[in-house]
Short mmCIF file of C-alpha atoms and ligand atoms in Angstrom, two decimals:
data_model
loop_
_atom_site.label_atom_id
_atom_site.label_comp_id
_atom_site.label_asym_id
_atom_site.label_seq_id
_atom_site.Cartn_x
_atom_site.Cartn_y
_atom_site.Cartn_z
CA MET A 1076 -3.66 27.98 -14.57
CA LYS A 1077 -3.99 25.79 -11.51
CA ASP A 1078 -5.42 27.05 -8.21
CA VAL A 1079 -2.97 27.77 -5.45
CA LEU A 1080 -2.91 25.06 -2.80
CA THR A 1081 -2.73 26.39 0.75
CA ILE A 1082 -0.84 24.24 3.25
CA ALA A 1083 -1.00 24.86 7.01
CA MET A 1084 2.35 24.04 8.61
CA PRO A 1085 2.94 23.57 12.34
CA LYS A 1086 5.40 26.11 13.73
CA GLY A 1087 7.98 24.83 16.19
CA ARG A 1088 9.40 21.37 16.73
CA ILE A 1089 7.65 19.59 13.87
CA PHE A 1090 8.32 22.32 11.33
CA GLU A 1091 11.84 21.30 10.33
CA GLU A 1092 10.97 17.66 9.78
CA ALA A 1093 7.85 18.60 7.83
CA ALA A 1094 9.82 21.00 5.59
CA GLU A 1095 12.47 18.35 5.00
CA LEU A 1096 9.79 15.89 3.96
CA LEU A 1097 8.34 18.35 1.44
CA ARG A 1098 11.80 19.02 0.00
CA LYS A 1099 12.44 15.28 -0.31
CA ALA A 1100 9.13 15.04 -2.15
CA GLY A 1101 10.61 17.44 -4.70
CA TYR A 1102 9.06 20.76 -3.66
CA LYS A 1103 11.43 23.69 -4.03
CA LEU A 1104 11.07 25.70 -0.86
CA PRO A 1105 12.95 29.00 -0.53
CA PRO A 1106 15.53 29.58 2.24
CA GLU A 1107 13.17 32.09 3.92
CA PHE A 1108 11.02 29.09 4.68
CA ASP A 1109 13.39 27.97 7.41
CA ASP A 1110 14.36 31.26 8.89
CA SER A 1111 11.63 33.82 8.82
CA ARG A 1112 9.02 35.36 11.04
CA LYS A 1113 6.58 35.55 8.18
CA LEU A 1114 3.33 33.72 8.76
CA ILE A 1115 2.34 33.43 5.12
CA ILE A 1116 4.88 32.29 2.56
CA ASP A 1117 4.00 32.06 -1.10
CA VAL A 1118 5.97 29.74 -3.33
CA ALA A 1119 4.66 30.86 -6.70
CA GLU A 1120 6.71 28.43 -8.81
CA GLU A 1121 5.14 25.50 -6.97
CA ASN A 1122 1.67 27.04 -6.88
CA LEU A 1123 1.74 26.74 -3.10
CA ARG A 1124 0.94 29.06 -0.23
CA PHE A 1125 2.08 28.09 3.25
CA ILE A 1126 0.57 29.40 6.44
CA LEU A 1127 2.54 28.91 9.63
CA ALA A 1128 0.24 28.11 12.53
CA LYS A 1129 0.55 26.88 16.09
CA PRO A 1130 0.47 23.05 15.95
CA MET A 1131 -2.73 22.95 18.03
CA ASP A 1132 -4.45 25.23 15.46
CA VAL A 1133 -3.50 23.54 12.17
CA ALA A 1134 -6.66 21.42 11.94
CA THR A 1135 -8.79 24.47 12.77
CA TYR A 1136 -7.49 26.33 9.71
CA VAL A 1137 -8.08 23.25 7.58
CA GLU A 1138 -11.58 22.63 8.96
CA HIS A 1139 -12.57 26.19 8.09
CA GLY A 1140 -11.15 25.82 4.60
CA VAL A 1141 -8.68 28.71 4.81
CA ALA A 1142 -6.03 26.06 4.35
CA ASP A 1143 -6.70 23.17 1.97
CA VAL A 1144 -4.36 20.75 3.67
CA GLY A 1145 -2.27 20.75 6.81
CA ILE A 1146 0.31 18.85 8.78
CA ALA A 1147 -1.03 18.04 12.21
CA GLY A 1148 0.00 15.76 15.06
CA LYS A 1149 -2.27 12.82 15.86
CA ASP A 1150 -2.40 14.22 19.42
CA VAL A 1151 -4.06 17.39 18.14
CA LEU A 1152 -6.44 15.44 15.90
CA LEU A 1153 -7.55 13.25 18.80
CA GLU A 1154 -7.97 16.25 21.08
CA GLU A 1155 -9.73 18.59 18.68
CA GLU A 1156 -11.82 16.15 16.61
CA ARG A 1157 -11.98 18.62 13.74
CA ASP A 1158 -13.96 17.90 10.61
CA VAL A 1159 -10.98 17.03 8.38
CA TYR A 1160 -9.90 13.90 6.54
CA GLU A 1161 -6.66 12.24 7.50
CA LEU A 1162 -4.91 11.30 4.27
CA LEU A 1163 -1.46 10.07 5.21
CA ASP A 1164 0.65 9.14 8.20
CA LEU A 1165 3.82 11.13 7.57
CA LYS A 1166 5.70 9.07 10.16
CA ILE A 1167 7.58 12.09 11.48
CA SER A 1168 7.79 13.62 14.96
CA TYR A 1169 7.19 10.30 16.65
CA CYS A 1170 6.18 10.57 20.31
CA TYR A 1171 3.36 9.31 22.50
CA LEU A 1172 0.78 10.47 25.01
CA ALA A 1173 1.20 9.04 28.49
CA VAL A 1174 -0.02 9.28 32.05
CA ALA A 1175 2.81 10.30 34.37
CA GLY A 1176 3.36 11.45 37.92
CA LEU A 1177 5.63 11.27 40.93
CA PRO A 1178 7.02 7.77 41.56
CA ASP A 1179 5.30 5.39 43.99
CA THR A 1180 2.22 7.54 44.45
CA LYS A 1181 -1.38 6.50 44.17
CA MET A 1182 -4.02 8.80 42.77
CA ASN A 1183 -5.97 10.65 45.41
CA GLU A 1184 -9.07 8.53 45.98
CA VAL A 1185 -11.48 11.33 46.75
CA ALA A 1186 -10.84 13.90 44.05
CA PRO A 1187 -7.98 12.81 41.78
CA ARG A 1188 -6.68 15.63 39.63
CA VAL A 1189 -5.04 15.35 36.24
CA ALA A 1190 -3.24 18.26 34.61
CA THR A 1191 -2.95 18.32 30.84
CA LYS A 1192 -2.93 20.25 27.61
CA TYR A 1193 -5.24 17.49 26.25
CA PRO A 1194 -8.44 17.65 28.35
CA ASN A 1195 -10.60 15.67 25.92
CA VAL A 1196 -8.07 12.87 25.45
CA ALA A 1197 -7.43 12.68 29.21
CA GLU A 1198 -11.13 12.74 30.08
CA ALA A 1199 -11.91 9.95 27.60
CA TYR A 1200 -8.96 7.87 28.78
CA PHE A 1201 -9.86 7.98 32.47
CA ARG A 1202 -13.55 7.44 31.70
CA GLU A 1203 -12.59 4.24 29.82
CA GLN A 1204 -10.59 3.17 32.87
CA GLY A 1205 -13.69 3.75 34.99
CA GLU A 1206 -12.00 6.51 36.96
CA GLN A 1207 -13.57 9.85 37.62
CA VAL A 1208 -10.99 12.61 37.67
CA GLU A 1209 -10.92 16.37 37.71
CA ILE A 1210 -9.12 17.68 34.66
CA ILE A 1211 -6.98 20.78 35.06
CA LYS A 1212 -6.20 22.36 31.71
CA LEU A 1213 -2.72 23.87 31.37
CA ASN A 1214 -1.03 25.29 28.30
CA GLY A 1215 2.51 24.01 28.77
CA SER A 1216 5.16 22.92 31.27
CA ILE A 1217 2.64 20.31 32.38
CA GLU A 1218 5.31 18.45 34.35
CA LEU A 1219 5.26 21.26 36.90
CA ALA A 1220 1.78 20.32 38.14
CA PRO A 1221 2.56 17.18 40.19
CA LEU A 1222 5.82 18.69 41.43
CA ILE A 1223 4.05 21.50 43.20
CA GLY A 1224 0.92 19.64 44.19
CA LEU A 1225 -1.48 20.95 41.58
CA SER A 1226 -2.31 17.44 40.35
CA ASP A 1227 -1.83 13.72 41.09
CA ARG A 1228 -1.07 12.85 37.49
CA ILE A 1229 -0.44 14.47 34.15
CA VAL A 1230 -1.36 13.43 30.64
CA ASP A 1231 1.29 14.72 28.30
CA ILE A 1232 3.50 14.07 25.31
CA VAL A 1233 6.64 12.03 25.89
CA SER A 1234 9.29 12.26 23.21
CA THR A 1235 12.79 11.48 24.50
CA GLY A 1236 11.56 11.11 28.09
CA ARG A 1237 14.05 13.73 29.25
CA THR A 1238 11.53 16.16 30.71
CA LEU A 1239 10.00 13.44 32.90
CA LYS A 1240 13.41 12.15 33.99
CA GLU A 1241 14.93 15.52 34.80
CA ASN A 1242 11.91 16.38 36.91
CA GLY A 1243 11.87 13.08 38.80
CA LEU A 1244 8.59 11.91 37.27
CA VAL A 1245 7.71 8.44 35.99
CA GLU A 1246 5.43 7.15 33.31
CA TYR A 1247 2.42 5.14 34.53
CA GLU A 1248 0.55 4.26 31.35
CA ARG A 1249 1.03 4.81 27.69
CA ILE A 1250 -2.13 6.07 26.02
CA VAL A 1251 -1.45 6.33 22.30
CA ASP A 1252 1.39 6.69 19.79
CA VAL A 1253 1.61 9.98 17.95
CA THR A 1254 3.00 10.94 14.54
CA SER A 1255 2.23 13.82 12.19
CA ARG A 1256 -0.54 13.38 9.65
CA LEU A 1257 -1.48 15.06 6.39
CA VAL A 1258 -5.06 16.28 6.74
CA VAL A 1259 -7.37 17.82 4.17
CA ASN A 1260 -10.51 19.92 4.09
CA PRO A 1261 -13.28 17.73 2.56
CA VAL A 1262 -14.49 20.47 0.18
CA SER A 1263 -10.94 21.32 -0.95
CA TYR A 1264 -10.42 17.65 -1.65
CA ARG A 1265 -13.31 17.68 -4.09
CA ILE A 1266 -12.30 20.90 -5.81
CA LYS A 1267 -8.53 20.50 -5.88
CA ASP A 1268 -8.39 16.72 -6.05
CA ALA A 1269 -5.69 16.52 -8.73
CA GLN A 1270 -3.28 18.80 -6.83
CA ILE A 1271 -3.96 17.09 -3.52
CA ASP A 1272 -3.60 13.61 -5.00
CA ASP A 1273 -0.28 14.70 -6.48
CA LEU A 1274 0.91 15.98 -3.08
CA VAL A 1275 -0.20 12.76 -1.39
CA ALA A 1276 1.50 10.58 -4.02
CA ARG A 1277 4.77 12.49 -3.76
CA LEU A 1278 4.76 12.41 0.03
CA HIS A 1279 3.72 8.76 0.04
CA GLU A 1280 6.75 7.88 -2.04
CA VAL A 1281 9.08 9.58 0.47
CA VAL A 1282 7.36 8.26 3.56
CA GLY A 1283 7.11 4.67 2.33
CA VAL A 1284 4.49 2.14 3.34
C1 PRP B 1318 6.59 18.78 25.18
C2 PRP B 1318 5.77 17.95 26.14
C3 PRP B 1318 6.77 17.58 27.20
C4 PRP B 1318 8.07 17.49 26.42
C5 PRP B 1318 8.39 16.05 26.14
O1 PRP B 1318 6.62 20.08 25.67
O2 PRP B 1318 4.65 18.66 26.61
O3 PRP B 1318 6.86 18.59 28.18
O4 PRP B 1318 7.87 18.18 25.20
O5 PRP B 1318 9.60 15.92 25.44
P1 PRP B 1318 10.77 14.99 25.99
O6 PRP B 1318 10.16 13.65 26.33
O7 PRP B 1318 11.71 14.87 24.82
O8 PRP B 1318 11.39 15.65 27.16
P2 PRP B 1318 7.19 21.30 24.83
O9 PRP B 1318 8.66 21.38 24.97
O10 PRP B 1318 6.69 21.19 23.42
O11 PRP B 1318 6.61 22.56 25.54
P3 PRP B 1318 5.43 22.79 26.55
O12 PRP B 1318 5.86 22.25 27.87
O13 PRP B 1318 5.29 24.27 26.54
O14 PRP B 1318 4.21 22.09 26.01
#
């Protein structure tokens, strides 16, 4: 009898695409998977247990080994620097991290402020540019910050670009492209290597090169 493999899934936007990918890879996922408030879903016939986490927390569950593998955005992996291995670029949920702000404005020269959900990424980016900024950590609706004078710039995810456009903001620099990745706990990878290799191979086939 094989061990159960625990997979941490990101709740929200990425979830649907991630579930579709698993189904394409041949995993039989029950209908409750798509439409439930349950946070733990066992799929006994596939020997899988899914935990449904906030996207920002997926790598945390994997790092602590309570999930063997997880599906996490590259944005989260860059921000959190968790001790997990990245096994596969799933090429879903494409978006990018960018610096944005009100059009035709310069950053305040004395104490420029940058609002973001990604303080580590933003800090590293501006340090590389040789600019010292004050980072203001927010948890969402980041675009609000420059509109009401909380910050000069934001560092945030751009997907369709609609949020920036509808709020009269423009993109200044693109920082890094983001897609979802399959990550694994290093110890799980040693213990459950056959199951994890099988998952990777099946997903790899669907994702392509
Ligand atoms: C994300 C991101 C942007 C928006 C970008 O926010 O932080 O605000 O999506 O998408 P777009 O380019 O397609 O408009 P999300 O809706 O996930 O919520 P949040 O503001 O609470 O982070």
